[in-house]
Every structure is written in structure tokens, then in C-alpha cells.
Amino acid sequence: MTHMLTVFSRNNFLLLIILAFSLTACKSSSKHKSSMTGWSYDNKDQGNFHVAKYKAPKAGPGLVYIPGGTFIMGSKQEDVMGFNNNAPKRITVPSFFIDETEVANVHYREYINWLDQTFPSDTAVMNKALPDTLCWREELAYNEPYVEFYFRHPAYNFYPVVGVSWLQARDFCIWRTDRVNELKLEKKGFLKKDFTQKETQGGGASGSFATDTYLNDPGAIKNKANPKNSAIQDVAGKPRSVKMEDGIINPGYRLPTEAEWEYAAYGQTTQNFDQKKKEPSGSLDDEMDVDQQVYSWSKNPTGLRDTKVEHMQGAFLANFKQRSGDNMGVVGGLNDRSAITSTVKSFFPNDFGLYNMCGNVSEWCGDIYRPLTPADVPDNPYRGNKNQKLYKNASGQFERDSTGHLKKVDVSDQETKNRRNYKHNNDTNVQDGDSASHSFYDTGNTTLIGDKSRVYKGGGWNDRPYWLSPGERRFLDEDQSSSSIGFRCAQTALADQANPPSPFKQGSLYTAPKNRNKKRKM
């Protein structure tokens, strides 16, 4: 018996030695090491440098993944307006995300409600965000019911918000980014779960969460939390705040560029698609760009729905004005069934699964408008770059504005004078006309076009078919709005775009389309 206990104790002793050695080895090494230095990541004895494992992001709430590619950007029809402002040109659009639908009244009211709770005594913040419901008013039309009810009545919950300026749409994108990131950090334990309640009780900029503030000045954010057993630690092995390098923070919502919007509107997914296998052909020999469709629907060039398909919608594939005085057709034979706008999921989506890219309401793009687009443009064109940096006061501290975001100032030309790729902080006027004459645009003095002029596209409920083509473009000053202009948000797709996120929304190139004739939920 004694001999058996001795053997058992000896075996246990050996087991403990092996276990201790294993633990020591685990402590001194890590699953991930630097291929440059050999130092371990996430090891407090070797600097605790955290390298997040990258995962391709899934589409956020309401977003659809758009795989990038090349296409012919510009007008696809005769320039009957004589604008000569959009000559066709081949460009490349990197992959990105875009909203499945236009932003609806209920979504924008959610934004207004948050502002009302967070800034209850700051009327300036609320007035800056409220849509202009008077956009419906006309001198010789009875539109007062829309002035009163369109934005707030639940009957119009899922109708596109209108009366929103470009500036207001941009601010909505910033707000949406903050709310998505706030909820992410809450769920992962980096913000207290009662943060939203305390935020509304405290009110004002000091109580609100802002992504840029959290990343650059985390000490200004109240109610931060440090989850136990977090892999995100400082050099001393203590939990720290999330950084951009940790891969948790959402890259942010914004307005789509004109190129992105136009590319997404066409939804050209069938050019290199194996119809039998229902997947991309995968052959470089098939890399063709032959589909020069005029509208966002590719199989119905006239804009009429397939009469063989019974579906509760009008005879058209979009909500637009067929002719003067005809907004919805004749009783018993209505064409788009809408005297004004229609719901954001009316009509069939395009091949990317996006609704109402033609008609319903025109949509704001991020770009500043110029009537002449140079033929020699970058592969991924955008006009509107203005470089800014975070502001620090004399004490070297960041300051927050009235909405809780960090203040910014323009980068000076002095700081950029030695750059090779750009020379000025404000590139909105670069090559904005005849490059030989160095022309520029002075709003209100020599032209209606200026640096406040923003592009909108897609045509709306009160437009003729000509304006429904994604290749056509118009402009309006960024601080103005209309009853026929709305918007949708976009988001940059990061890193390896050859391995797109999964699962995709219906309508993506990489999944077989579902039956679109089934009744859809809002």
C-alpha cells in the first residue's frame, strides 16, 4: 500500500512539474509573434502589444455590400438638356457598403428624439437638425396636409425623409456612426450598460458619446468601463479603452460619393455571371463591361414591370412623373400608385438588392458639383476633399463642441507645402473648369455654382424619366432642401475586398437571388 502511494505521489509530482513548465511556456510566449522581431503579442512581459485578429466586417444595420469594379461613369443617353457636364469615362470603384433603402421618416425621427433627450435645453442643436417641412408648400397648390403630417404621422413612417439639406444628411451620418459604436462598446463591456440612460439624464455635450472623442480623448467620455479578462490591456496588463487598432470601432457612415452612388444604382452584376452555376464565372476571359443600361433595371429597359408577375405594385418599376399633371396614372390603371413619394421598399430592387435607386426621391451625394468634369480624372473620383485636424488649446488639451465632438481646424497650406501628392488643404476647386484659363466658380456673383453646390442624383417622384438615369446629375446648395430630395448612407469596406463579408444581403453577386416576388416586410 505504501509503495502504491509512493508511486502515485511520484507521478503526481512529475505531472505538476510538466504543468508548471507548460504554464511558464505559455506565459513567456504567445500564439502570435512578430515575424520581424520574434516578440510575442498580447504578453505583458513583452510590452503587451495587442494585435487584433482581423475579421471581415458584416454589413451593418440596413447596409448592403457592393463589390467594387470598373464601369463607365457618365451620361448614357442623349444630352437633351445641353448641359455637357458628364462625359462618359471609365473609372474604378472600390468595394463599399450602402443602405438598402433611402433613410425613412422613422429613422430620422429616431435621430431627432435622441437630440431632444440629450440636448433638452439647447434649441440651436435641435433647430439645426429639424427637416424643413415647409418644403412642401407651394403658392398655387394644396400641400398643407404634407406640411403638417408627412414627417411625423405614423402613416408616413417608412416614406423617405425629405426637406433635409446636405449638411443635415451629413450630420445624420455622424450621429448614426456614434450610436452604432456606442452600442458595440456597450455590448462588449467597454461602456456601462446604463450609459444611454445616464446620457439622457445628464444631457449635453459632456454626457454624450462621440466616436472621435472616445478614440482621441477617452478621458472626456463618462461611464467608461473596463471589462474583466479583456484581451485589450495596457503595458501593465490592466484593461484599457478601445483603439482603432483593436478592430472594434465601426469605420463610420457617410454620404456616398457620386461614383459610388452611380455604380451601385446600375447594379451590373450579370455581365460576368455563370447563369447555370448561379455564381461568378471566375474567368478573366469574361472580364467584359458591355452592359450600358440607361436605368437601374437591366431586364426591363422600358421601365415597365413584367406583366406575367402578379405583384401588388404599379405597372412601373419606379416612382416618377410620366407627363405633365400625371403623377400616378388613371384610376383603375394606376402606374406607380403614388401621388407623391412611396414607401422606401416600393418596387423591385436592382441586382444589388437596392430599392428606389431610380425615382421616389433624388439622393444627396458627397461630392461638390462642377459642370465640367475633366476627362483625365483619378480612377476613383471625388470632389470635396478638405483636410482638417483636431484642435488643441493653449494648454494642449482637446476641446469639444456643443454636440460633444472634438473641435477641428483646417490644415494650413504651410503644413502641406512640401507634399508631393497635394499642395493645399482645400482641394474643392482643383481643376474645376477649363484648366487652361484656371476658371473658378463664385456662387451668387458670377454663377449659381460654387463650393456650396452639392450633387444629387436618381430622379424623384416629381421628375420626368430623363432624370431617373443614374448617369444624370444636378446640384443644389448644401444648406438647401427640397420635397423631392432625400438620402441614404454609405460606409467604406476595409482591407481585403477579394474576400467579401458573409453572409451577403440578397441581391449580391455572390449569392443566388431569392424569389423577389414574395411579399416583403418593411
Short mmCIF file of C-alpha atoms in Angstrom, two decimals:
data_model
loop_
_atom_site.label_atom_id
_atom_site.label_comp_id
_atom_site.label_asym_id
_atom_site.label_seq_id
_atom_site.Cartn_x
_atom_site.Cartn_y
_atom_site.Cartn_z
CA MET A 1 0.00 0.00 0.00
CA THR A 2 2.82 2.35 0.93
CA HIS A 3 4.60 1.52 -2.30
CA MET A 4 1.46 2.35 -4.31
CA LEU A 5 1.11 5.72 -2.58
CA THR A 6 4.75 6.48 -3.25
CA VAL A 7 4.33 5.73 -6.95
CA PHE A 8 1.14 7.80 -7.06
CA SER A 9 2.84 10.75 -5.34
CA ARG A 10 5.82 10.50 -7.67
CA ASN A 11 3.55 10.50 -10.73
CA ASN A 12 1.63 13.50 -9.38
CA PHE A 13 4.88 15.30 -8.75
CA LEU A 14 6.01 14.73 -12.32
CA LEU A 15 2.62 15.86 -13.58
CA LEU A 16 2.90 19.08 -11.56
CA ILE A 17 6.36 19.75 -12.99
CA ILE A 18 5.09 19.28 -16.54
CA LEU A 19 2.08 21.52 -15.85
CA ALA A 20 4.26 24.23 -14.30
CA PHE A 21 6.61 24.12 -17.27
CA SER A 22 3.65 24.40 -19.64
CA LEU A 23 2.27 27.41 -17.80
CA THR A 24 5.69 29.07 -17.82
CA ALA A 25 6.00 28.46 -21.53
CA CYS A 26 2.54 29.91 -22.13
CA LYS A 27 3.39 32.93 -20.05
CA SER A 28 6.61 33.65 -21.87
CA SER A 29 5.20 33.09 -25.33
CA SER A 30 2.03 33.78 -27.22
CA LYS A 31 0.11 32.28 -30.08
CA HIS A 32 1.06 35.33 -32.14
CA LYS A 33 4.62 36.53 -32.57
CA SER A 34 6.17 39.29 -34.61
CA SER A 35 7.73 37.96 -37.79
CA MET A 36 10.15 40.90 -37.61
CA THR A 37 11.40 40.77 -34.01
CA GLY A 38 10.16 37.49 -32.53
CA TRP A 39 8.50 39.32 -29.64
CA SER A 40 5.14 37.96 -28.54
CA TYR A 41 1.91 39.86 -28.92
CA ASP A 42 -0.52 40.26 -26.00
CA ASN A 43 2.19 39.42 -23.48
CA LYS A 44 2.60 41.84 -20.59
CA ASP A 45 6.21 40.67 -20.09
CA GLN A 46 7.00 41.74 -23.66
CA GLY A 47 5.17 45.04 -23.99
CA ASN A 48 1.56 43.79 -24.23
CA PHE A 49 1.30 44.89 -27.86
CA HIS A 50 -2.22 43.85 -28.87
CA VAL A 51 -2.77 42.76 -32.47
CA ALA A 52 -6.41 42.12 -33.19
CA LYS A 53 -7.30 39.21 -35.42
CA TYR A 54 -8.98 40.73 -38.44
CA LYS A 55 -12.42 39.55 -39.38
CA ALA A 56 -14.13 40.82 -42.50
CA PRO A 57 -16.95 43.04 -41.25
CA LYS A 58 -20.52 42.00 -41.77
CA ALA A 59 -22.88 44.53 -43.24
CA GLY A 60 -24.15 46.84 -40.51
CA PRO A 61 -27.83 47.57 -39.86
CA GLY A 62 -29.56 48.36 -43.15
CA LEU A 63 -26.40 48.13 -45.28
CA VAL A 64 -25.72 46.06 -48.39
CA TYR A 65 -22.23 45.07 -49.52
CA ILE A 66 -21.34 46.33 -53.00
CA PRO A 67 -18.35 44.51 -54.57
CA GLY A 68 -16.16 47.01 -56.38
CA GLY A 69 -15.16 47.05 -60.02
CA THR A 70 -14.80 49.15 -63.13
CA PHE A 71 -17.63 50.75 -65.06
CA ILE A 72 -18.39 53.59 -67.45
CA MET A 73 -19.45 56.58 -65.38
CA GLY A 74 -21.41 59.36 -67.03
CA SER A 75 -24.47 60.00 -69.13
CA LYS A 76 -25.87 57.00 -71.02
CA GLN A 77 -28.47 58.95 -73.00
CA GLU A 78 -28.62 61.89 -75.36
CA ASP A 79 -27.81 65.20 -73.66
CA VAL A 80 -31.18 66.80 -74.47
CA MET A 81 -30.67 69.41 -71.74
CA GLY A 82 -27.45 70.62 -73.40
CA PHE A 83 -25.55 70.62 -70.10
CA ASN A 84 -22.43 68.89 -71.47
CA ASN A 85 -21.40 68.19 -67.90
CA ASN A 86 -20.99 64.44 -67.67
CA ALA A 87 -19.00 62.85 -70.49
CA PRO A 88 -18.68 59.06 -70.13
CA LYS A 89 -15.37 57.86 -68.68
CA ARG A 90 -14.09 54.58 -67.28
CA ILE A 91 -13.36 54.53 -63.56
CA THR A 92 -12.89 52.03 -60.74
CA VAL A 93 -14.97 51.97 -57.58
CA PRO A 94 -13.54 50.08 -54.56
CA SER A 95 -15.92 47.85 -52.61
CA PHE A 96 -18.19 49.59 -50.13
CA PHE A 97 -21.47 49.34 -48.23
CA ILE A 98 -24.61 51.33 -48.93
CA ASP A 99 -28.08 51.47 -47.42
CA GLU A 100 -30.64 49.08 -48.83
CA THR A 101 -33.22 51.87 -48.80
CA GLU A 102 -33.47 55.61 -48.52
CA VAL A 103 -33.44 56.94 -44.96
CA ALA A 104 -37.08 56.99 -43.87
CA ASN A 105 -39.02 59.42 -41.70
CA VAL A 106 -39.00 56.98 -38.77
CA HIS A 107 -35.19 56.74 -38.92
CA TYR A 108 -34.76 60.49 -38.96
CA ARG A 109 -37.28 60.90 -36.11
CA GLU A 110 -35.15 58.49 -34.08
CA TYR A 111 -32.30 60.96 -34.59
CA ILE A 112 -34.49 63.91 -33.59
CA ASN A 113 -35.70 62.06 -30.49
CA TRP A 114 -32.12 61.40 -29.38
CA LEU A 115 -31.21 65.06 -29.81
CA ASP A 116 -34.30 66.10 -27.87
CA GLN A 117 -33.36 63.85 -24.93
CA THR A 118 -29.65 64.59 -24.97
CA PHE A 119 -29.83 68.36 -25.53
CA PRO A 120 -33.20 69.29 -23.99
CA SER A 121 -32.25 72.91 -23.38
CA ASP A 122 -30.16 73.53 -26.49
CA THR A 123 -32.69 74.70 -29.06
CA ALA A 124 -29.94 75.56 -31.56
CA VAL A 125 -28.91 71.90 -31.86
CA MET A 126 -32.50 70.82 -32.49
CA ASN A 127 -33.26 73.61 -34.95
CA LYS A 128 -30.14 72.73 -36.91
CA ALA A 129 -31.34 69.15 -37.39
CA LEU A 130 -35.09 69.52 -37.97
CA PRO A 131 -36.14 68.95 -41.59
CA ASP A 132 -37.83 71.81 -43.41
CA THR A 133 -41.45 70.62 -43.58
CA LEU A 134 -42.33 73.84 -45.42
CA CYS A 135 -40.56 72.37 -48.45
CA TRP A 136 -44.00 71.00 -49.41
CA ARG A 137 -45.62 74.42 -49.54
CA GLU A 138 -46.35 75.93 -52.96
CA GLU A 139 -48.10 79.14 -53.87
CA LEU A 140 -50.72 77.52 -56.11
CA ALA A 141 -51.01 74.00 -54.67
CA TYR A 142 -52.87 72.42 -51.75
CA ASN A 143 -49.98 70.67 -49.99
CA GLU A 144 -50.67 71.75 -46.41
CA PRO A 145 -51.50 68.19 -45.28
CA TYR A 146 -47.95 67.18 -46.20
CA VAL A 147 -46.56 70.18 -44.31
CA GLU A 148 -48.43 69.05 -41.21
CA PHE A 149 -48.32 65.26 -41.36
CA TYR A 150 -45.69 63.89 -43.75
CA PHE A 151 -42.71 63.88 -41.37
CA ARG A 152 -44.40 62.98 -38.07
CA HIS A 153 -47.54 60.93 -38.74
CA PRO A 154 -47.07 57.13 -38.49
CA ALA A 155 -48.82 56.73 -41.85
CA TYR A 156 -45.59 58.04 -43.39
CA ASN A 157 -43.15 56.14 -41.13
CA PHE A 158 -41.47 54.29 -43.97
CA TYR A 159 -41.61 57.02 -46.55
CA PRO A 160 -38.29 58.71 -47.39
CA VAL A 161 -37.45 61.75 -45.30
CA VAL A 162 -37.32 64.94 -47.37
CA GLY A 163 -36.68 68.59 -46.59
CA VAL A 164 -33.23 67.56 -45.37
CA SER A 165 -30.25 69.58 -46.59
CA TRP A 166 -26.88 68.09 -47.48
CA LEU A 167 -25.46 69.43 -44.22
CA GLN A 168 -28.24 67.79 -42.22
CA ALA A 169 -27.74 64.48 -44.04
CA ARG A 170 -24.02 64.62 -43.24
CA ASP A 171 -24.77 65.25 -39.55
CA PHE A 172 -27.16 62.29 -39.53
CA CYS A 173 -24.33 60.07 -40.77
CA ILE A 174 -22.10 61.25 -37.92
CA TRP A 175 -24.86 60.62 -35.37
CA ARG A 176 -25.50 57.14 -36.79
CA THR A 177 -21.81 56.28 -36.50
CA ASP A 178 -21.80 57.31 -32.84
CA ARG A 179 -24.91 55.32 -31.96
CA VAL A 180 -23.65 52.15 -33.67
CA ASN A 181 -20.27 52.40 -31.93
CA GLU A 182 -21.86 53.24 -28.59
CA LEU A 183 -23.98 50.09 -28.72
CA LYS A 184 -20.99 47.98 -29.84
CA LEU A 185 -18.87 49.17 -26.91
CA GLU A 186 -21.78 48.64 -24.53
CA LYS A 187 -22.28 45.05 -25.63
CA LYS A 188 -18.56 44.29 -25.28
CA GLY A 189 -18.43 45.84 -21.83
CA PHE A 190 -16.33 48.93 -22.61
CA LEU A 191 -19.24 51.22 -21.74
CA LYS A 192 -21.62 50.66 -18.86
CA LYS A 193 -24.95 49.23 -19.90
CA ASP A 194 -26.81 52.11 -18.27
CA PHE A 195 -24.79 54.59 -20.31
CA THR A 196 -27.69 55.55 -22.55
CA GLN A 197 -29.92 56.31 -19.57
CA LYS A 198 -27.25 58.38 -17.85
CA GLU A 199 -26.51 60.10 -21.10
CA THR A 200 -30.07 61.36 -21.45
CA GLN A 201 -30.31 62.26 -17.77
CA GLY A 202 -27.07 64.22 -17.84
CA GLY A 203 -27.74 65.80 -21.20
CA GLY A 204 -25.49 67.98 -23.29
CA ALA A 205 -22.09 67.51 -24.81
CA SER A 206 -20.48 66.35 -21.56
CA GLY A 207 -22.83 63.37 -21.30
CA SER A 208 -22.99 62.28 -24.92
CA PHE A 209 -20.86 59.65 -26.59
CA ALA A 210 -18.88 60.63 -29.69
CA THR A 211 -16.61 58.23 -31.57
CA ASP A 212 -13.86 60.76 -32.30
CA THR A 213 -13.81 61.85 -28.67
CA TYR A 214 -13.63 58.28 -27.37
CA LEU A 215 -10.70 57.44 -29.65
CA ASN A 216 -8.66 60.61 -29.19
CA ASP A 217 -9.65 61.89 -25.74
CA PRO A 218 -11.18 58.94 -23.87
CA GLY A 219 -10.92 60.75 -20.56
CA ALA A 220 -13.72 63.06 -21.70
CA ILE A 221 -16.17 60.15 -22.02
CA LYS A 222 -18.17 59.43 -18.89
CA ASN A 223 -19.18 55.97 -17.68
CA LYS A 224 -16.40 54.09 -19.39
CA ALA A 225 -15.94 50.51 -18.21
CA ASN A 226 -13.05 48.07 -18.36
CA PRO A 227 -14.33 44.52 -18.81
CA LYS A 228 -12.64 41.86 -16.72
CA ASN A 229 -10.48 39.31 -18.51
CA SER A 230 -10.29 41.60 -21.54
CA ALA A 231 -7.61 40.80 -24.11
CA ILE A 232 -7.20 44.54 -24.62
CA GLN A 233 -4.71 45.62 -21.97
CA ASP A 234 -2.09 48.29 -21.44
CA VAL A 235 1.61 47.67 -20.88
CA ALA A 236 0.97 46.95 -17.21
CA GLY A 237 -1.61 44.31 -18.01
CA LYS A 238 -4.59 46.41 -16.98
CA PRO A 239 -7.71 46.78 -19.19
CA ARG A 240 -7.68 49.88 -21.35
CA SER A 241 -10.01 51.77 -23.69
CA VAL A 242 -10.55 50.56 -27.24
CA LYS A 243 -8.36 51.96 -30.00
CA MET A 244 -8.90 51.93 -33.76
CA GLU A 245 -6.20 49.21 -33.98
CA ASP A 246 -8.41 46.83 -32.00
CA GLY A 247 -10.84 46.43 -34.88
CA ILE A 248 -13.96 47.07 -32.80
CA ILE A 249 -14.81 50.63 -33.77
CA ASN A 250 -17.08 50.97 -36.81
CA PRO A 251 -15.33 52.92 -39.60
CA GLY A 252 -18.29 55.25 -39.84
CA TYR A 253 -21.23 56.21 -42.01
CA ARG A 254 -21.10 58.94 -44.64
CA LEU A 255 -22.81 60.08 -47.80
CA PRO A 256 -21.80 58.03 -50.86
CA THR A 257 -19.54 59.60 -53.43
CA GLU A 258 -21.12 60.35 -56.79
CA ALA A 259 -19.13 57.49 -58.34
CA GLU A 260 -20.21 55.02 -55.64
CA TRP A 261 -23.84 56.04 -55.90
CA GLU A 262 -23.94 55.71 -59.68
CA TYR A 263 -22.10 52.37 -59.63
CA ALA A 264 -24.48 50.98 -57.00
CA ALA A 265 -27.54 52.26 -58.87
CA TYR A 266 -26.76 50.33 -62.04
CA GLY A 267 -26.20 47.06 -60.18
CA GLN A 268 -24.37 45.48 -63.10
CA THR A 269 -23.85 42.00 -61.67
CA THR A 270 -24.77 39.75 -64.58
CA GLN A 271 -22.06 40.61 -67.12
CA ASN A 272 -19.56 38.00 -65.86
CA PHE A 273 -22.03 35.69 -64.18
CA ASP A 274 -22.47 31.99 -64.91
CA GLN A 275 -26.24 31.66 -65.20
CA LYS A 276 -26.13 27.86 -64.98
CA LYS A 277 -23.99 27.67 -61.85
CA LYS A 278 -25.50 30.85 -60.39
CA GLU A 279 -22.06 32.16 -59.45
CA PRO A 280 -19.29 34.36 -60.89
CA SER A 281 -17.65 32.80 -63.92
CA GLY A 282 -14.18 33.30 -62.44
CA SER A 283 -12.63 33.56 -65.88
CA LEU A 284 -10.52 36.56 -66.86
CA ASP A 285 -11.62 35.95 -70.43
CA ASP A 286 -15.09 37.00 -69.33
CA GLU A 287 -14.00 40.35 -67.89
CA MET A 288 -16.31 42.44 -70.02
CA ASP A 289 -18.14 45.71 -69.47
CA VAL A 290 -20.81 45.64 -72.13
CA ASP A 291 -23.94 46.49 -70.18
CA GLN A 292 -24.58 50.18 -70.86
CA GLN A 293 -28.09 50.27 -69.46
CA VAL A 294 -29.85 53.61 -69.02
CA TYR A 295 -31.71 52.87 -65.76
CA SER A 296 -31.08 50.78 -62.66
CA TRP A 297 -33.11 47.87 -64.00
CA SER A 298 -31.31 45.73 -66.56
CA LYS A 299 -34.01 43.36 -67.80
CA ASN A 300 -36.81 45.88 -68.32
CA PRO A 301 -35.36 48.70 -70.45
CA THR A 302 -38.77 50.38 -70.82
CA GLY A 303 -39.28 50.66 -67.07
CA LEU A 304 -42.45 48.54 -67.14
CA ARG A 305 -42.84 45.57 -64.83
CA ASP A 306 -43.18 42.04 -66.14
CA THR A 307 -46.90 41.63 -66.73
CA LYS A 308 -46.58 37.89 -66.07
CA VAL A 309 -45.67 38.58 -62.46
CA GLU A 310 -48.62 39.34 -60.21
CA HIS A 311 -47.48 41.72 -57.52
CA MET A 312 -49.13 44.45 -55.50
CA GLN A 313 -47.41 47.38 -57.12
CA GLY A 314 -47.84 49.63 -60.11
CA ALA A 315 -47.03 48.99 -63.73
CA PHE A 316 -43.80 50.97 -63.44
CA LEU A 317 -40.51 49.97 -61.85
CA ALA A 318 -40.05 53.38 -60.25
CA ASN A 319 -42.00 56.29 -58.82
CA PHE A 320 -41.78 59.22 -61.25
CA LYS A 321 -43.90 61.66 -63.25
CA GLN A 322 -44.89 60.27 -66.63
CA ARG A 323 -46.11 63.55 -68.08
CA SER A 324 -47.39 66.96 -67.00
CA GLY A 325 -50.16 66.63 -64.45
CA ASP A 326 -49.81 62.82 -64.26
CA ASN A 327 -48.12 61.71 -61.06
CA MET A 328 -49.78 58.32 -60.57
CA GLY A 329 -51.86 57.34 -63.60
CA VAL A 330 -55.58 56.88 -64.26
CA VAL A 331 -57.96 55.37 -61.72
CA GLY A 332 -58.34 51.67 -62.45
CA GLY A 333 -54.95 51.69 -64.17
CA LEU A 334 -52.55 53.46 -61.84
CA ASN A 335 -48.93 53.35 -62.96
CA ASP A 336 -46.84 53.98 -59.83
CA ARG A 337 -49.73 54.33 -57.33
CA SER A 338 -48.16 57.37 -55.64
CA ALA A 339 -49.23 61.00 -55.87
CA ILE A 340 -46.00 61.97 -54.08
CA THR A 341 -43.35 59.66 -52.60
CA SER A 342 -43.89 55.97 -51.91
CA THR A 343 -42.50 53.68 -49.21
CA VAL A 344 -38.77 53.03 -49.22
CA LYS A 345 -39.29 49.39 -50.25
CA SER A 346 -41.65 50.04 -53.11
CA PHE A 347 -40.95 48.41 -56.48
CA PHE A 348 -38.37 45.76 -57.28
CA PRO A 349 -34.79 46.24 -56.05
CA ASN A 350 -31.94 46.32 -58.55
CA ASP A 351 -29.46 43.47 -58.90
CA PHE A 352 -27.52 44.62 -55.84
CA GLY A 353 -30.74 44.45 -53.81
CA LEU A 354 -31.10 48.25 -53.52
CA TYR A 355 -34.52 49.87 -53.58
CA ASN A 356 -35.55 53.04 -55.40
CA MET A 357 -32.20 53.96 -56.89
CA CYS A 358 -34.33 55.39 -59.68
CA GLY A 359 -37.28 57.56 -58.72
CA ASN A 360 -39.14 58.15 -55.44
CA VAL A 361 -36.69 60.83 -54.26
CA SER A 362 -33.41 62.08 -55.65
CA GLU A 363 -30.49 61.48 -53.28
CA TRP A 364 -27.62 63.56 -51.99
CA CYS A 365 -24.07 62.53 -52.88
CA GLY A 366 -20.96 63.63 -51.04
CA ASP A 367 -19.38 65.48 -53.97
CA ILE A 368 -19.22 69.17 -54.69
CA TYR A 369 -20.75 69.85 -58.10
CA ARG A 370 -18.87 71.18 -61.10
CA PRO A 371 -20.47 71.37 -64.56
CA LEU A 372 -17.35 70.29 -66.43
CA THR A 373 -15.74 67.07 -65.35
CA PRO A 374 -12.17 66.70 -66.69
CA ALA A 375 -11.63 63.69 -68.94
CA ASP A 376 -8.43 62.85 -67.07
CA VAL A 377 -9.80 62.06 -63.62
CA PRO A 378 -8.47 59.68 -60.93
CA ASP A 379 -9.63 56.10 -61.10
CA ASN A 380 -11.82 56.66 -58.03
CA PRO A 381 -13.05 60.26 -58.47
CA TYR A 382 -14.40 62.51 -55.74
CA ARG A 383 -14.58 66.28 -55.40
CA GLY A 384 -14.80 67.77 -51.93
CA ASN A 385 -11.57 66.95 -50.11
CA LYS A 386 -10.81 69.46 -47.37
CA ASN A 387 -8.14 68.48 -44.88
CA GLN A 388 -8.69 69.17 -41.18
CA LYS A 389 -7.06 68.21 -37.91
CA LEU A 390 -8.14 68.08 -34.28
CA TYR A 391 -7.86 71.35 -32.38
CA LYS A 392 -5.85 71.69 -29.17
CA ASN A 393 -5.99 74.77 -26.96
CA ALA A 394 -3.03 76.60 -25.45
CA SER A 395 -2.86 74.00 -22.68
CA GLY A 396 -2.53 71.21 -25.21
CA GLN A 397 -5.99 69.84 -24.47
CA PHE A 398 -8.75 68.86 -26.84
CA GLU A 399 -11.99 70.83 -26.76
CA ARG A 400 -15.50 69.54 -27.50
CA ASP A 401 -18.14 71.39 -29.44
CA SER A 402 -21.80 71.77 -28.46
CA THR A 403 -22.64 68.24 -29.66
CA GLY A 404 -19.79 66.51 -27.83
CA HIS A 405 -17.44 66.04 -30.79
CA LEU A 406 -13.86 67.24 -30.78
CA LYS A 407 -13.32 70.59 -32.45
CA LYS A 408 -11.38 70.66 -35.72
CA VAL A 409 -9.44 73.30 -37.62
CA ASP A 410 -8.33 73.47 -41.23
CA VAL A 411 -4.83 72.28 -42.08
CA SER A 412 -2.80 75.25 -43.30
CA ASP A 413 -1.15 75.40 -46.70
CA GLN A 414 2.10 75.98 -44.82
CA GLU A 415 1.82 72.47 -43.42
CA THR A 416 1.27 70.92 -46.85
CA LYS A 417 3.70 72.95 -48.98
CA ASN A 418 6.30 70.16 -49.06
CA ARG A 419 3.85 67.44 -50.03
CA ARG A 420 4.24 65.81 -53.45
CA ASN A 421 0.71 64.38 -53.74
CA TYR A 422 -1.16 67.56 -52.77
CA LYS A 423 -0.27 71.18 -52.06
CA HIS A 424 -3.35 72.73 -50.49
CA ASN A 425 -5.61 71.84 -47.59
CA ASN A 426 -8.74 72.63 -49.61
CA ASP A 427 -8.98 70.79 -52.92
CA THR A 428 -12.58 71.58 -53.74
CA ASN A 429 -11.55 73.96 -56.54
CA VAL A 430 -8.86 71.81 -58.14
CA GLN A 431 -9.34 71.55 -61.93
CA ASP A 432 -12.87 72.78 -61.57
CA GLY A 433 -13.29 74.07 -65.11
CA ASP A 434 -11.12 74.95 -68.07
CA SER A 435 -7.66 74.14 -66.72
CA ALA A 436 -6.06 76.47 -69.27
CA SER A 437 -8.00 79.51 -68.03
CA HIS A 438 -7.91 78.49 -64.35
CA SER A 439 -11.62 79.27 -64.09
CA PHE A 440 -13.41 79.09 -60.77
CA TYR A 441 -16.99 79.47 -59.58
CA ASP A 442 -18.27 82.24 -57.36
CA THR A 443 -21.77 81.44 -56.10
CA GLY A 444 -24.18 84.36 -56.25
CA ASN A 445 -21.86 86.64 -58.19
CA THR A 446 -20.78 85.06 -61.45
CA THR A 447 -22.71 81.79 -61.30
CA LEU A 448 -25.17 79.76 -59.23
CA ILE A 449 -22.49 77.10 -58.84
CA GLY A 450 -19.92 77.29 -56.08
CA ASP A 451 -18.25 75.37 -53.28
CA LYS A 452 -21.63 75.00 -51.56
CA SER A 453 -23.15 73.22 -54.57
CA ARG A 454 -23.60 69.50 -53.97
CA VAL A 455 -24.52 66.72 -56.37
CA TYR A 456 -27.83 64.90 -56.20
CA LYS A 457 -28.87 62.04 -58.46
CA GLY A 458 -31.53 59.45 -59.23
CA GLY A 459 -34.65 61.44 -60.02
CA GLY A 460 -37.74 61.72 -57.85
CA TRP A 461 -41.49 61.42 -57.74
CA ASN A 462 -41.92 64.77 -59.49
CA ASP A 463 -39.31 64.18 -62.22
CA ARG A 464 -39.64 63.01 -65.82
CA PRO A 465 -37.92 59.74 -66.85
CA TYR A 466 -34.84 61.57 -68.18
CA TRP A 467 -33.65 62.32 -64.64
CA LEU A 468 -34.07 58.73 -63.45
CA SER A 469 -30.92 57.58 -65.21
CA PRO A 470 -28.10 57.19 -62.65
CA GLY A 471 -25.75 58.89 -65.12
CA GLU A 472 -27.58 62.22 -64.90
CA ARG A 473 -26.61 64.76 -62.26
CA ARG A 474 -27.92 68.01 -60.81
CA PHE A 475 -26.94 70.33 -57.99
CA LEU A 476 -28.35 72.24 -55.04
CA ASP A 477 -26.60 74.27 -52.36
CA GLU A 478 -25.69 72.21 -49.32
CA ASP A 479 -27.83 74.29 -46.94
CA GLN A 480 -31.00 74.00 -49.03
CA SER A 481 -33.56 71.22 -49.30
CA SER A 482 -36.46 70.01 -51.41
CA SER A 483 -39.58 67.85 -51.16
CA SER A 484 -38.08 65.55 -53.79
CA ILE A 485 -34.56 65.06 -52.35
CA GLY A 486 -33.65 62.52 -49.68
CA PHE A 487 -30.53 60.45 -48.98
CA ARG A 488 -29.04 57.13 -48.00
CA CYS A 489 -25.78 56.40 -46.13
CA ALA A 490 -22.66 54.56 -47.24
CA GLN A 491 -19.68 53.02 -45.49
CA THR A 492 -16.17 52.14 -46.61
CA ALA A 493 -15.31 48.43 -46.92
CA LEU A 494 -11.89 47.92 -45.39
CA ALA A 495 -8.96 45.66 -46.28
CA ASP A 496 -9.21 42.55 -48.47
CA GLN A 497 -12.05 43.17 -50.88
CA ALA A 498 -11.38 39.94 -52.75
CA ASN A 499 -12.74 38.05 -49.74
CA PRO A 500 -16.04 39.83 -49.14
CA PRO A 501 -18.02 39.58 -45.90
CA SER A 502 -20.54 36.83 -45.40
CA PRO A 503 -23.42 36.41 -45.34
CA PHE A 504 -24.39 38.91 -48.02
CA LYS A 505 -27.68 40.66 -48.37
CA GLN A 506 -30.00 39.38 -51.07
CA GLY A 507 -29.12 40.72 -54.47
CA SER A 508 -25.35 40.35 -54.09
CA LEU A 509 -23.30 38.97 -56.95
CA TYR A 510 -22.03 36.16 -54.74
CA THR A 511 -25.37 34.62 -53.80
CA ALA A 512 -28.18 33.31 -55.92
CA PRO A 513 -31.05 35.80 -55.88
CA LYS A 514 -34.02 34.80 -53.83
CA ASN A 515 -37.53 34.96 -55.15
CA ARG A 516 -38.19 38.68 -55.29
CA ASN A 517 -41.88 38.19 -55.96
CA LYS A 518 -42.62 37.21 -52.39
CA LYS A 519 -44.25 39.77 -50.14
CA ARG A 520 -41.59 41.76 -48.27
CA LYS A 521 -41.65 43.07 -44.74
CA MET A 522 -40.74 46.68 -44.02
#
